GROMACS .gro file of C-alpha atoms in nm:
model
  184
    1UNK     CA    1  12.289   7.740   4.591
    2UNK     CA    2  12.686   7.818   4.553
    3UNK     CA    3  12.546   8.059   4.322
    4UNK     CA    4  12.352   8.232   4.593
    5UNK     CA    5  12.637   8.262   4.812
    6UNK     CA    6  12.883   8.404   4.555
    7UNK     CA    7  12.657   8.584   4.412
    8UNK     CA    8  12.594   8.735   4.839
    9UNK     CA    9  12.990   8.753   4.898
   10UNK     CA   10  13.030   8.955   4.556
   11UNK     CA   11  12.735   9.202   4.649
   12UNK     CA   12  12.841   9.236   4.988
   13UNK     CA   13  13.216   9.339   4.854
   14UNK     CA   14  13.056   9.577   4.618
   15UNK     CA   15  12.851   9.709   4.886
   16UNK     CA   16  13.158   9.831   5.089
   17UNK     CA   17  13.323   9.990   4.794
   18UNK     CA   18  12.980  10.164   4.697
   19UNK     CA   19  13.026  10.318   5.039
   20UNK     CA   20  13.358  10.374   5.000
   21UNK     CA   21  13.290  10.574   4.706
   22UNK     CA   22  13.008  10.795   4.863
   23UNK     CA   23  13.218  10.862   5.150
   24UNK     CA   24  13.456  10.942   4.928
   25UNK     CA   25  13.223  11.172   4.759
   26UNK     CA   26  13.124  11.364   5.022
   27UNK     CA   27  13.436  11.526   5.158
   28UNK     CA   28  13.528  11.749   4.881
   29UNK     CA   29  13.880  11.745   4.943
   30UNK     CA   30  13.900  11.359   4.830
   31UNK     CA   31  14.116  11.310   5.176
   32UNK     CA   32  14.001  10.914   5.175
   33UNK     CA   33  14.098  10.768   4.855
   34UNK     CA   34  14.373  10.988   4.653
   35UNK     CA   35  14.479  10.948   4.242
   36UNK     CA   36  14.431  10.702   4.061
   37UNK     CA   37  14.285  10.466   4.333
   38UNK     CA   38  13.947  10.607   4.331
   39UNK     CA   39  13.963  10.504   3.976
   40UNK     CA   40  14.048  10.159   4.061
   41UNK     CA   41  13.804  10.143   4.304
   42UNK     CA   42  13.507  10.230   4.099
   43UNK     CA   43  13.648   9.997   3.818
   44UNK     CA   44  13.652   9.744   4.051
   45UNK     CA   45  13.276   9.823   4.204
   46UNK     CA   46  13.160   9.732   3.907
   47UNK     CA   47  13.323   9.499   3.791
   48UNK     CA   48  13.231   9.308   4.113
   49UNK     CA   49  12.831   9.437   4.086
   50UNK     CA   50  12.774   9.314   3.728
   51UNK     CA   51  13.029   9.003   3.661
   52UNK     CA   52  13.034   8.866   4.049
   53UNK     CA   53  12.694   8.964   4.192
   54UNK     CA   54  12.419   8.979   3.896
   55UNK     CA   55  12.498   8.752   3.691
   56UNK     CA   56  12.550   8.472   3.972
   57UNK     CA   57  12.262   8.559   4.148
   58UNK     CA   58  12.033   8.622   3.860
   59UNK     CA   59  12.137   8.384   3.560
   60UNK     CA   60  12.362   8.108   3.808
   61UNK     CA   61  12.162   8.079   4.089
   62UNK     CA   62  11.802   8.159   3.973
   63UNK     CA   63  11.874   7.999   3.627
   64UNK     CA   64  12.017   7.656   3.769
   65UNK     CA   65  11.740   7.648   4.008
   66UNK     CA   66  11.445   7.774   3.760
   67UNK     CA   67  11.481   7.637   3.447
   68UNK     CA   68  11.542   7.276   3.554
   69UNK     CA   69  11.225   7.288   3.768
   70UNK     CA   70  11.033   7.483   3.493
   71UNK     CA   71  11.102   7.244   3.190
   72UNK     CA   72  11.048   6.992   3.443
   73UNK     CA   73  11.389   6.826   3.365
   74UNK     CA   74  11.586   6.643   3.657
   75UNK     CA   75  11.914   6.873   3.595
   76UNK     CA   76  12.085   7.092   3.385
   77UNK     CA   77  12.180   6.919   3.050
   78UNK     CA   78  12.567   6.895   3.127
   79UNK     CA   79  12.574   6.900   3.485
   80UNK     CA   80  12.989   6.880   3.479
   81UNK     CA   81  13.000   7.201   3.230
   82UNK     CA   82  12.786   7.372   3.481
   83UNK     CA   83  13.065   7.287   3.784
   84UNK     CA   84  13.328   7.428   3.580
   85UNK     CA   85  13.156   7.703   3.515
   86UNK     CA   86  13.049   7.788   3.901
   87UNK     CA   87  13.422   7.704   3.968
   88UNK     CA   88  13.612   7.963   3.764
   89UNK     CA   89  13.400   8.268   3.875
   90UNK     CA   90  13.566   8.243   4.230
   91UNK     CA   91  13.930   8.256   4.072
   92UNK     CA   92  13.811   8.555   3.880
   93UNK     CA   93  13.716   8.730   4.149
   94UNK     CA   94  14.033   8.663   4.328
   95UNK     CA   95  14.225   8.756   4.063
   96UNK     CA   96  14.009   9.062   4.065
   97UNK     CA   97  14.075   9.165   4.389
   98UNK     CA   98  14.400   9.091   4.379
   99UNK     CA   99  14.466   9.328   4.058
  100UNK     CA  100  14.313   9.592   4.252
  101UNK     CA  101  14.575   9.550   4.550
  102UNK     CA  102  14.842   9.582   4.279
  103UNK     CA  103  15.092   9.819   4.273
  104UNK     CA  104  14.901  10.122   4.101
  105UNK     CA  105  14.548   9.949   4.097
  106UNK     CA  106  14.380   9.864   3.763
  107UNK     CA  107  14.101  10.132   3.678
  108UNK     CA  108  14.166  10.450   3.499
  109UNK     CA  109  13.777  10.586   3.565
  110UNK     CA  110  13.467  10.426   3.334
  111UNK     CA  111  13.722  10.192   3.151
  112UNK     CA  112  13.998  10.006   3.252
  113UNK     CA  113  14.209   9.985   2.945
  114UNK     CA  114  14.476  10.235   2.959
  115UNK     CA  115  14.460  10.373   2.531
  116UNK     CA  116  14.092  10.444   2.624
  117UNK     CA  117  14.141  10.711   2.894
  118UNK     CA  118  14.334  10.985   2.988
  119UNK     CA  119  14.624  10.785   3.169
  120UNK     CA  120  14.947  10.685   2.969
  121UNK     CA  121  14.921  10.340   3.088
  122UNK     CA  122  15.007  10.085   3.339
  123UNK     CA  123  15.363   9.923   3.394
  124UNK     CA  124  15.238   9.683   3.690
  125UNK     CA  125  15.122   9.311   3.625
  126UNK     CA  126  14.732   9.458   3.780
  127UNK     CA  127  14.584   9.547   3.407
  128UNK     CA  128  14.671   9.179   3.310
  129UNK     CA  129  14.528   8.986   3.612
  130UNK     CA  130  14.150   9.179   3.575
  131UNK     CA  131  14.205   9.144   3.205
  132UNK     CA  132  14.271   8.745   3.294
  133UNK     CA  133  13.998   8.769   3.550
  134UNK     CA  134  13.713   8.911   3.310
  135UNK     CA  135  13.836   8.638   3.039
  136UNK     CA  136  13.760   8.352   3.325
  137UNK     CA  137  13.459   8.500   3.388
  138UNK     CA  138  13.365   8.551   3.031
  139UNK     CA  139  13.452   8.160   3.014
  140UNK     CA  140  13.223   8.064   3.269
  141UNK     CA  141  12.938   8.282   3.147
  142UNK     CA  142  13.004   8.094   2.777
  143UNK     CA  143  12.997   7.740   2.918
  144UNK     CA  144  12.675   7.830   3.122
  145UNK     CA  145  12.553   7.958   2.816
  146UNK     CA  146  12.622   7.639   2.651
  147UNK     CA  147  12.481   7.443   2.936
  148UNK     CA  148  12.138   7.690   2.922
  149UNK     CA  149  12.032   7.635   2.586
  150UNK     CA  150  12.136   7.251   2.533
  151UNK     CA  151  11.911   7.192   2.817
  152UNK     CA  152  11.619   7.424   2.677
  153UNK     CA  153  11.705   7.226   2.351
  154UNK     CA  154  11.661   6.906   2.473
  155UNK     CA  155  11.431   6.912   2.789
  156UNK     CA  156  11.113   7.049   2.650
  157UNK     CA  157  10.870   6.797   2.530
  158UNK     CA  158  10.858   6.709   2.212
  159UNK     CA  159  10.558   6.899   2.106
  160UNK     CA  160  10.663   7.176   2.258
  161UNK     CA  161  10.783   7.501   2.112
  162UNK     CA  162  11.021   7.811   2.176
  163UNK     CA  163  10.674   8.002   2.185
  164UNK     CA  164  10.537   7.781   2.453
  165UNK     CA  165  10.746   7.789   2.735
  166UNK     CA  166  10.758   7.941   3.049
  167UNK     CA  167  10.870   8.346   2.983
  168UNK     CA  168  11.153   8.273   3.244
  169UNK     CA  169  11.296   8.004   3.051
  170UNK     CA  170  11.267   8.158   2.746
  171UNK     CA  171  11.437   8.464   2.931
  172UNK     CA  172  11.685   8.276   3.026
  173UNK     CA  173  11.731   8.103   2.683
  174UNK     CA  174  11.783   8.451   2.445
  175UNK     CA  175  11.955   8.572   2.716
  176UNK     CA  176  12.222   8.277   2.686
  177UNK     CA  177  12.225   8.322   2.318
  178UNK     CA  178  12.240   8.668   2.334
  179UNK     CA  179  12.536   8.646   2.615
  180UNK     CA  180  12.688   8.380   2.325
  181UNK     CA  181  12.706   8.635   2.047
  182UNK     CA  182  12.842   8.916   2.239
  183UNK     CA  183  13.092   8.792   2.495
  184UNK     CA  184  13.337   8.572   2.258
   0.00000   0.00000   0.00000
């Protein structure tokens, strides 16, 4: 349920820079957001839509909820792994937010590492708080990860198979292992 409500808070704070951004878009002579701060702002968009508002909603919230009721297991395998998981997304998005409000503003445009785009680079402490902020949230997606497939593991019946369970679990399970190869 916590899940939900980030996940809600996160959308909703993505939803005001997405109109941000198409107001911006619309007046041609870029009077509301000037330089690099439309940069930062659509860094920041989605950053919030993909780290703080899909994956909570979908994989967090769903996930805790589904798979535990699907296997039919009382909870999630380690239930304190999945609380410190839920509990550093929040500080990343703070620190998110808070790296946007920075100075200059992380975001230099469809990436926000400076040696990748057309700006020289950053000199204010912004570039390492998201940096910080998508490691904590990279954390939290690994230790959910974790969580997900020990509980797959171990939950099923013992006749069961990979091949037999519900497609939402098993979803949820390559997606985990997937999210395990790729994020570290």
């Amino acid at each position: 349920s916590m899940y939900l409500m980030l996940g809600f808070w996160g959308g909703f704070a993505g939803a005001m820079l997405s109109l941000l951004i198409r107001m911006h878009l619309m007046h041609s002579s870029g009077l509301l957001i000037t330089g690099n701060l439309y940069n930062a702002v659509v860094t920041a968009h989605a950053f919030l839509m993909i780290f703080f508002m899909v994956m909570p909603v979908l994989i967090g919230g769903s996930g805790n909820w589904m798979v535990a009721l699907m296997l039919p297991a009382p909870d999630l395998g380690l239930p304190r792994m999945n609380n410190l998981s839920f509990w550093l997304v929040p500080h990343s998005l703070v620190f998110l937010l808070v790296s946007t409000m920075t100075d200059s503003a992380v975001g230099t445009g469809w990436t926000m590492y400076p040696p990748l785009s057309s700006i020289e680079g950053h000199y204010s402490p912004c570039v390492d708080m998201a940096v910080f902020s998508l490691h904590m949230s990279g954390a939290a997606s690994i230790f959910a990860s974790i969580n997900f497939i020990t509980t797959i593991k171990h939950a099923r019946g013992p006749r069961k198979t990979i091949a037999s369970l519900p497609l939402f679990v098993a979803a949820i399970g390559v997606t985990s292992f997937l999210l395990l190869l790729s994020v570290p």
